[in-house]
CSV table of C-alpha atoms in Angstrom, one decimal:
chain,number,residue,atom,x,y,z
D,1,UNK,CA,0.0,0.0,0.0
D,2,UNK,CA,3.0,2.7,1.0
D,3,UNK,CA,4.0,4.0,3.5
D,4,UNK,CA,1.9,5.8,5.6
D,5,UNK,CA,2.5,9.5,7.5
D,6,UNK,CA,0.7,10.3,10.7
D,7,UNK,CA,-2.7,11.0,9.4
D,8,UNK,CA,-5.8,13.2,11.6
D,9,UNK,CA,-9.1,12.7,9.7
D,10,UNK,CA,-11.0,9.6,8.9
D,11,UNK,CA,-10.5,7.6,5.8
D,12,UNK,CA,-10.9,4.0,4.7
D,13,UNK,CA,-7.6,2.3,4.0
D,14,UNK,CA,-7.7,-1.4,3.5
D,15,UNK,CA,-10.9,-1.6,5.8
D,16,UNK,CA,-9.3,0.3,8.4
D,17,UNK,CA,-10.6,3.8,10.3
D,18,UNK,CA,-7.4,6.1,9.7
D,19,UNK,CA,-7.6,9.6,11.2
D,20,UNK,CA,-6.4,12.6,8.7
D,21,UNK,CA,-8.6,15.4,9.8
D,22,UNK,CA,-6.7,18.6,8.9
D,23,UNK,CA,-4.4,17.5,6.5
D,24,UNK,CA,-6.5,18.4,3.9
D,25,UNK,CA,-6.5,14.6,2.3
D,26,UNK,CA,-3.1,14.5,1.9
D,27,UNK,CA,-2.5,12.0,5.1
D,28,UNK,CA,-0.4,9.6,2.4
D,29,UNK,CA,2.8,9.9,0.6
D,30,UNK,CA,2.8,10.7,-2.8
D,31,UNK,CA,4.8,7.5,-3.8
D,32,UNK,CA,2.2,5.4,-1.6
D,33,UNK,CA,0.0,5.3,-5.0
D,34,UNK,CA,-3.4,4.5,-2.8
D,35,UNK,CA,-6.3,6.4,-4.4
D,36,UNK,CA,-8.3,7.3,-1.2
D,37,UNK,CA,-11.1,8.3,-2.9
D,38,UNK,CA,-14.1,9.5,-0.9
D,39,UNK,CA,-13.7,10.4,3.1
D,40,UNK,CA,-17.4,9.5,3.7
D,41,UNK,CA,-16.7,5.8,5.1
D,42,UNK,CA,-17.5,4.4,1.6
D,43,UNK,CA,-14.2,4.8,0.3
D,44,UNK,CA,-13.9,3.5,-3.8
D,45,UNK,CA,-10.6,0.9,-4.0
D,46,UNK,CA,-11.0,0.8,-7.3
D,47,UNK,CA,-9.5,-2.7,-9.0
D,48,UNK,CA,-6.4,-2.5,-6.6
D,49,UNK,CA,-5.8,-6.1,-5.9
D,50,UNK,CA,-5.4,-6.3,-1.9
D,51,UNK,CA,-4.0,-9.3,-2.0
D,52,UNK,CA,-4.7,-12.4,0.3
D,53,UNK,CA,-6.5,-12.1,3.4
D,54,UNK,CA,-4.7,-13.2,5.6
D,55,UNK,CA,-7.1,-15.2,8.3
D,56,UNK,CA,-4.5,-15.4,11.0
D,57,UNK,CA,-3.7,-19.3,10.5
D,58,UNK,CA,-7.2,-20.1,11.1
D,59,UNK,CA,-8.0,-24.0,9.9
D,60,UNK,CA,-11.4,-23.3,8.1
D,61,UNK,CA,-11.1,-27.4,7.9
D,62,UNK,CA,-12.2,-29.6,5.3
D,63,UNK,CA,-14.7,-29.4,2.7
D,64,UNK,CA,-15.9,-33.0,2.7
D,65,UNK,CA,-17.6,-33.7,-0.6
D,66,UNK,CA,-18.9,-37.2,0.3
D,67,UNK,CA,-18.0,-40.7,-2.0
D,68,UNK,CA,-17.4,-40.1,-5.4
D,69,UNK,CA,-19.7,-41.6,-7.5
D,70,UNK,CA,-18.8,-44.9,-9.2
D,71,UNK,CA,-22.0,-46.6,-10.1
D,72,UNK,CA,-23.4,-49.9,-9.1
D,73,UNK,CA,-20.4,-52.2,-7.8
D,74,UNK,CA,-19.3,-55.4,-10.1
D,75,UNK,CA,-20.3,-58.2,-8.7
D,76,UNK,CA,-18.4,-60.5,-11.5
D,77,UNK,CA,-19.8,-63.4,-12.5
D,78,UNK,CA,-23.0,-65.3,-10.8
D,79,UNK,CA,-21.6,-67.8,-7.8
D,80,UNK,CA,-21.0,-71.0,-10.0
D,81,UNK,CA,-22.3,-73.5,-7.0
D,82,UNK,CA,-24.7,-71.7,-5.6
D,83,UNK,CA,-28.2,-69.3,-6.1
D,84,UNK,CA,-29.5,-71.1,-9.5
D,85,UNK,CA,-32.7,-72.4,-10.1
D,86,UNK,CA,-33.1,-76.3,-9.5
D,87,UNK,CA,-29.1,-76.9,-9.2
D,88,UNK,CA,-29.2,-79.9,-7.4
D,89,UNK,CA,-25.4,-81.0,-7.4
D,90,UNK,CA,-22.1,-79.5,-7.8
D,91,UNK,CA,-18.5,-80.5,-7.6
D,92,UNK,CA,-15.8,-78.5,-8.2
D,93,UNK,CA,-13.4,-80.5,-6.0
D,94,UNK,CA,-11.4,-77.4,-5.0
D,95,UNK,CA,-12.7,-77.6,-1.5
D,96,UNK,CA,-11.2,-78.4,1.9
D,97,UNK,CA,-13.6,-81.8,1.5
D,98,UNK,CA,-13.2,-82.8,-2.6
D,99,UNK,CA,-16.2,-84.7,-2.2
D,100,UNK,CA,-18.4,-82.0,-1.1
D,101,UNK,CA,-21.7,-80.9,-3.2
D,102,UNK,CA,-20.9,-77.6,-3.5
D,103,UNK,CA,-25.1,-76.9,-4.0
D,104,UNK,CA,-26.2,-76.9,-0.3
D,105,UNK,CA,-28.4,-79.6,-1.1
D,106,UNK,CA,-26.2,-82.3,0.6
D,107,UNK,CA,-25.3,-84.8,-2.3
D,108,UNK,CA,-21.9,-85.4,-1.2
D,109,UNK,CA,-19.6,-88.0,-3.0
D,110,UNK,CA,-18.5,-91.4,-1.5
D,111,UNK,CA,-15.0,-92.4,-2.9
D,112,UNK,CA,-12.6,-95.0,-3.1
D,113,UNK,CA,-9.2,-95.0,-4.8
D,114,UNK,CA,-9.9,-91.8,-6.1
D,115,UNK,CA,-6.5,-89.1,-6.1
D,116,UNK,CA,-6.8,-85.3,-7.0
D,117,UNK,CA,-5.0,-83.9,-10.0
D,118,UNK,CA,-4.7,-81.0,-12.1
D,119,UNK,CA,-8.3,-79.9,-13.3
D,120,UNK,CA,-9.7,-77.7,-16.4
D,121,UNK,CA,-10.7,-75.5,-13.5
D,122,UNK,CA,-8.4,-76.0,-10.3
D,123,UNK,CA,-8.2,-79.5,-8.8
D,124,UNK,CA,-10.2,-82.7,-10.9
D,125,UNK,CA,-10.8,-86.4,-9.5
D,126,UNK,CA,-8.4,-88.7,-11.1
D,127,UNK,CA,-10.0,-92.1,-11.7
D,128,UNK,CA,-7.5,-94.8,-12.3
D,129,UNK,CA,-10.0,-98.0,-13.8
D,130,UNK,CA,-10.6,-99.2,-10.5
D,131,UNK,CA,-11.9,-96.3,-8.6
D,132,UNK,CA,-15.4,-95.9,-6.9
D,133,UNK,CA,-17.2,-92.0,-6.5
D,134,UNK,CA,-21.0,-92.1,-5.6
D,135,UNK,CA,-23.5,-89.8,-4.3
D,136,UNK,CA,-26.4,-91.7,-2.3
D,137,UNK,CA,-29.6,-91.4,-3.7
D,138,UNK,CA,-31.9,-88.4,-2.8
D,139,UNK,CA,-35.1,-86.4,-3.7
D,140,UNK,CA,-33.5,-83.8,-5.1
D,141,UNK,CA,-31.5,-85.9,-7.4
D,142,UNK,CA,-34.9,-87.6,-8.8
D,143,UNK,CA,-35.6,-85.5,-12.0
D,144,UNK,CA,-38.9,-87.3,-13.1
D,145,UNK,CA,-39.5,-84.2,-15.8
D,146,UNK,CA,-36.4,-82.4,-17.2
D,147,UNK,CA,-32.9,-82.7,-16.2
D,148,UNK,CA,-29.7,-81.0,-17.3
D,149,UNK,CA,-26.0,-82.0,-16.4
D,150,UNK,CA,-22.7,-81.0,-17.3
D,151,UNK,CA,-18.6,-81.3,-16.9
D,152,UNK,CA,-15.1,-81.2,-18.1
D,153,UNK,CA,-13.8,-84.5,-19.3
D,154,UNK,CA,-10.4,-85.5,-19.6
D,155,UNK,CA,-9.9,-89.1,-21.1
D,156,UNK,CA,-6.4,-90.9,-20.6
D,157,UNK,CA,-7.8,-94.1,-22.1
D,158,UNK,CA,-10.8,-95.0,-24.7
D,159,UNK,CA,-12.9,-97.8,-24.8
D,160,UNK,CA,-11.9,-101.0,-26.9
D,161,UNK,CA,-14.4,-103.2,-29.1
D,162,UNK,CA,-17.8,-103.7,-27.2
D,163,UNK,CA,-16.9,-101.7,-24.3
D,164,UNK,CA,-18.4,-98.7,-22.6
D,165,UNK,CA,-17.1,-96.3,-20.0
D,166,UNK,CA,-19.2,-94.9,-17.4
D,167,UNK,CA,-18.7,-90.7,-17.3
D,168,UNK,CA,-22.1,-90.4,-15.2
D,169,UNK,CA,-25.0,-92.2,-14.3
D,170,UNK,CA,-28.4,-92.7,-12.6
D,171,UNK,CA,-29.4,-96.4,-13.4
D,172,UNK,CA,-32.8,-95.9,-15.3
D,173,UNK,CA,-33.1,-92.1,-15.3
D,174,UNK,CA,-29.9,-90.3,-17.1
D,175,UNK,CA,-26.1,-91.2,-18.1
D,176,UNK,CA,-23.1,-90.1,-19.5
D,177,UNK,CA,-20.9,-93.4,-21.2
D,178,UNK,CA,-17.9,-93.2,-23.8
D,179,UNK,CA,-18.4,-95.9,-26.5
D,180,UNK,CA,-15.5,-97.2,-28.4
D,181,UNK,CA,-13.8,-96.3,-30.2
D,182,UNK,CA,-15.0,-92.7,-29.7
D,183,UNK,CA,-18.0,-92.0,-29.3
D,184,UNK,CA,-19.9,-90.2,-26.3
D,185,UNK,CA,-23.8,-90.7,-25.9
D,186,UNK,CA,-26.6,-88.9,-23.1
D,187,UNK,CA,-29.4,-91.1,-22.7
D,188,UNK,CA,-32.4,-90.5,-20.8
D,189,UNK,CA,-36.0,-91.6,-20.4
D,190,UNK,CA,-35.6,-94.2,-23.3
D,191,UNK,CA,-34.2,-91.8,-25.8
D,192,UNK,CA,-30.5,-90.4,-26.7
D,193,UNK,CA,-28.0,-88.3,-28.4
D,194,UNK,CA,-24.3,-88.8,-29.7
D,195,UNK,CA,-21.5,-87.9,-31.4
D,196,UNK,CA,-17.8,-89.0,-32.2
D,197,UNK,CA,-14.6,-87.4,-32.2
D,198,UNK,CA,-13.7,-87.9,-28.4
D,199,UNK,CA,-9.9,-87.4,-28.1
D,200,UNK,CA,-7.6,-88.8,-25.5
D,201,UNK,CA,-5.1,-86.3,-23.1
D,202,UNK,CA,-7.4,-83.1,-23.5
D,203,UNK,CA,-10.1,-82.1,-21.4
D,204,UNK,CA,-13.3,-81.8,-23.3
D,205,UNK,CA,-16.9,-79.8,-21.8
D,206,UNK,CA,-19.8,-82.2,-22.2
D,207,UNK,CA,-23.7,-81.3,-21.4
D,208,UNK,CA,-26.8,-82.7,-21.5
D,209,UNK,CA,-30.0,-81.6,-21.4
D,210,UNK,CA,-33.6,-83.3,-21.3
D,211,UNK,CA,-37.0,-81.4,-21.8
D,212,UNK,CA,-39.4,-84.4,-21.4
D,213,UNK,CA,-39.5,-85.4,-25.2
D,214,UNK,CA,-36.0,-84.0,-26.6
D,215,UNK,CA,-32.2,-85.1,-25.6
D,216,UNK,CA,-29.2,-82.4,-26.5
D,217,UNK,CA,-26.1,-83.1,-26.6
D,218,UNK,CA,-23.4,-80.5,-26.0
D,219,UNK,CA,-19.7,-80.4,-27.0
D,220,UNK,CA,-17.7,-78.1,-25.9
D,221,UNK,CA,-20.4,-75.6,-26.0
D,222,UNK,CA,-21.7,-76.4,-29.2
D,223,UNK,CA,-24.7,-78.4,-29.5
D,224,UNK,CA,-24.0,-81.5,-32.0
D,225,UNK,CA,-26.7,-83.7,-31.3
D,226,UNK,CA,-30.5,-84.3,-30.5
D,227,UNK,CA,-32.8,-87.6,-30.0
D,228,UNK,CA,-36.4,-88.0,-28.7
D,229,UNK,CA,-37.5,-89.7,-25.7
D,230,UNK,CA,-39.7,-89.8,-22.8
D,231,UNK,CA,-39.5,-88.1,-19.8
D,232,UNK,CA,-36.7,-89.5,-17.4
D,233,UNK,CA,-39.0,-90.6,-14.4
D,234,UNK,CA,-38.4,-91.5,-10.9
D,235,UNK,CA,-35.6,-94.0,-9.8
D,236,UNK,CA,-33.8,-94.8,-6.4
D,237,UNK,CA,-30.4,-95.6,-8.0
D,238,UNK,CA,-27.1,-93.8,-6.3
D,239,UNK,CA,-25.4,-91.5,-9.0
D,240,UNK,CA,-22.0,-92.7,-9.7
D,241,UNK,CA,-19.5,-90.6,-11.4
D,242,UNK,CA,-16.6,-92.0,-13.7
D,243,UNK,CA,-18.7,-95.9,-13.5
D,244,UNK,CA,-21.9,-97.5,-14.2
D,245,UNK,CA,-24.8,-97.2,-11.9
D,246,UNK,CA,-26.0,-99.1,-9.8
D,247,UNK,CA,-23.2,-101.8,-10.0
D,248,UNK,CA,-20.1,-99.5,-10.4
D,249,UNK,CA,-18.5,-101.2,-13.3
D,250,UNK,CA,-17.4,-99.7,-16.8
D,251,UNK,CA,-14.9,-98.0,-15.1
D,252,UNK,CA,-13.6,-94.5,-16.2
D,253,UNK,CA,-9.7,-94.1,-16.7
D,254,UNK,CA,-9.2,-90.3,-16.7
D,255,UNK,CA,-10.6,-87.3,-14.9
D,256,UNK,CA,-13.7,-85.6,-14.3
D,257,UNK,CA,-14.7,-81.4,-13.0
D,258,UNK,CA,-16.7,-78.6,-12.8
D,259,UNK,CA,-19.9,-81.6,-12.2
D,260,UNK,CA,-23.1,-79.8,-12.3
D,261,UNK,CA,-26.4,-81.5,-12.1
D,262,UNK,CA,-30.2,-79.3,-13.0
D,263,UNK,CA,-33.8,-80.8,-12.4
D,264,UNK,CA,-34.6,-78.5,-15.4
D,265,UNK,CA,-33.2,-77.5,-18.8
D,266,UNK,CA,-30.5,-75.0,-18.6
D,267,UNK,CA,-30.3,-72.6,-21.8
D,268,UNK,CA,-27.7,-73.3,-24.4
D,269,UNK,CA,-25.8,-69.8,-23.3
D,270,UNK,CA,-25.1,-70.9,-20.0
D,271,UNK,CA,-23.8,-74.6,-21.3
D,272,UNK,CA,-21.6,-72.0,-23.4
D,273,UNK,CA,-20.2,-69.9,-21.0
D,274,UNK,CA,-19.3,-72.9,-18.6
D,275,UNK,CA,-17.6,-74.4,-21.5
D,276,UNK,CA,-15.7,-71.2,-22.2
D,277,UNK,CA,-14.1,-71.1,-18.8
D,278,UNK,CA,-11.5,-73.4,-19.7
């Protein structure tokens, strides 16, 4: 602002009362280059910049402006074991117990000679040709209607001549069997689908569905084969994986994962984006 000399009357300067009666409005230097303007208390400042005020270190604190907005959080995919319509068993085997039914309906596996190994997903159930792995029959494993089941396949060793291989069965209601020399058929209530091609030391997705009247087979997330039959009815057999049901013979010699059982007919585009986990 200047300097300042002792000053009498009353201006404004900077806000501030200054006293510079009788000097006849010269009360500042005339290299202090402050326009005073009027001496009535409503003094004009003109565009002189004043600079910053200077609050005395006050803290006038934080302007808190809340969360930014990010939009509704991801939740990623939907749970792959869990909160789907009539999913009535699932194995993943990448639990503390492999056996578990990862559904929360309770269709845990019984097994015998049975060693983990490296899955399409995680850990898979090795099954060496002389293996047992069985799930005791249940009511929610009774799909009299509709029924839809799927998993990854890995096959060390095909089927000879007349032979089968069990992949998964419920004696009289639905199954899963390689046929030599290639061949992999679902059959339920009388009627089935199939398709060849089955390779050895690859894993390979494979699902089934049945509507009452129609059996799909799925390949790797491509359907690649239908047949007609009745609806798949009640039973009281176990469902044994990687054998024949009830008996526990044709005997599987690879792996299985990723096991998911429906009592209803699961859309092609979720059969597809199982199979395009791997």
């Amino acid at each position: 602002m200047g300097r300042l000399v002792r000053c009498l009357g009353l201006v404004w300067v900077a806000g501030c009362a200054v006293d510079v009666s009788g000097f006849g409005g010269d009360a500042v230097g005339s290299d202090a280059g402050v326009d005073l303007g009027r001496i009535d208390g409503d003094p004009d400042m003109g565009s002189r910049d004043l600079g910053v005020v200077d609050l005395g270190g006050r803290d006038a604190g934080t302007v808190d402006l809340g969360p930014p907005d990010l939009g509704p959080p991801d939740l990623g995919p939907p749970p792959y074991c869990n909160g789907q319509d009539g999913l009535v068993g699932c194995y993943t085997f990448d639990g503390a117990s492999a056996y578990a039914d990862e559904s929360g309906n309770g269709n845990d596996l019984i097994g015998n000679s049975v060693n983990p190994g490296l899955g399409a997903i995680g850990t898979a159930l090795w099954l060496n040709g002389s293996s047992s792995l069985f799930a005791e029959d249940s009511p929610s494993l009774d799909p009299s209607a509709r029924f839809s089941v799927e998993l990854f396949l890995w096959v060390d060793d095909l089927p000879n001549g007349g032979q089968r291989r069990g992949v998964l069965d419920k004696n009289g209601q639905f199954g899963i069997f390689l046929y030599a020399p290639d061949t992999i058929r679902c059959s339920g209530g009388g009627g089935s689908a199939e398709t060849t091609g089955i390779v050895v030391d690859r894993w390979t997705h494979v699902a089934c569905t049945h509507d009452g009247s129609t059996v799909r087979l799925y390949v790797d997330g491509d359907e690649v084969a239908t047949g007609t039959g009745g609806a798949p009815g009640s039973g009281n057999a176990a469902l044994h994986l990687g054998e024949d049901s009830p008996d526990g013979d044709d005997q599987l010699v690879g792996r299985l994962d990723e096991v998911r059982l429906w009592t209803r007919v699961v859309p092609p585009e979720v059969i597809r984006a199982s199979a395009d986990r791997l």
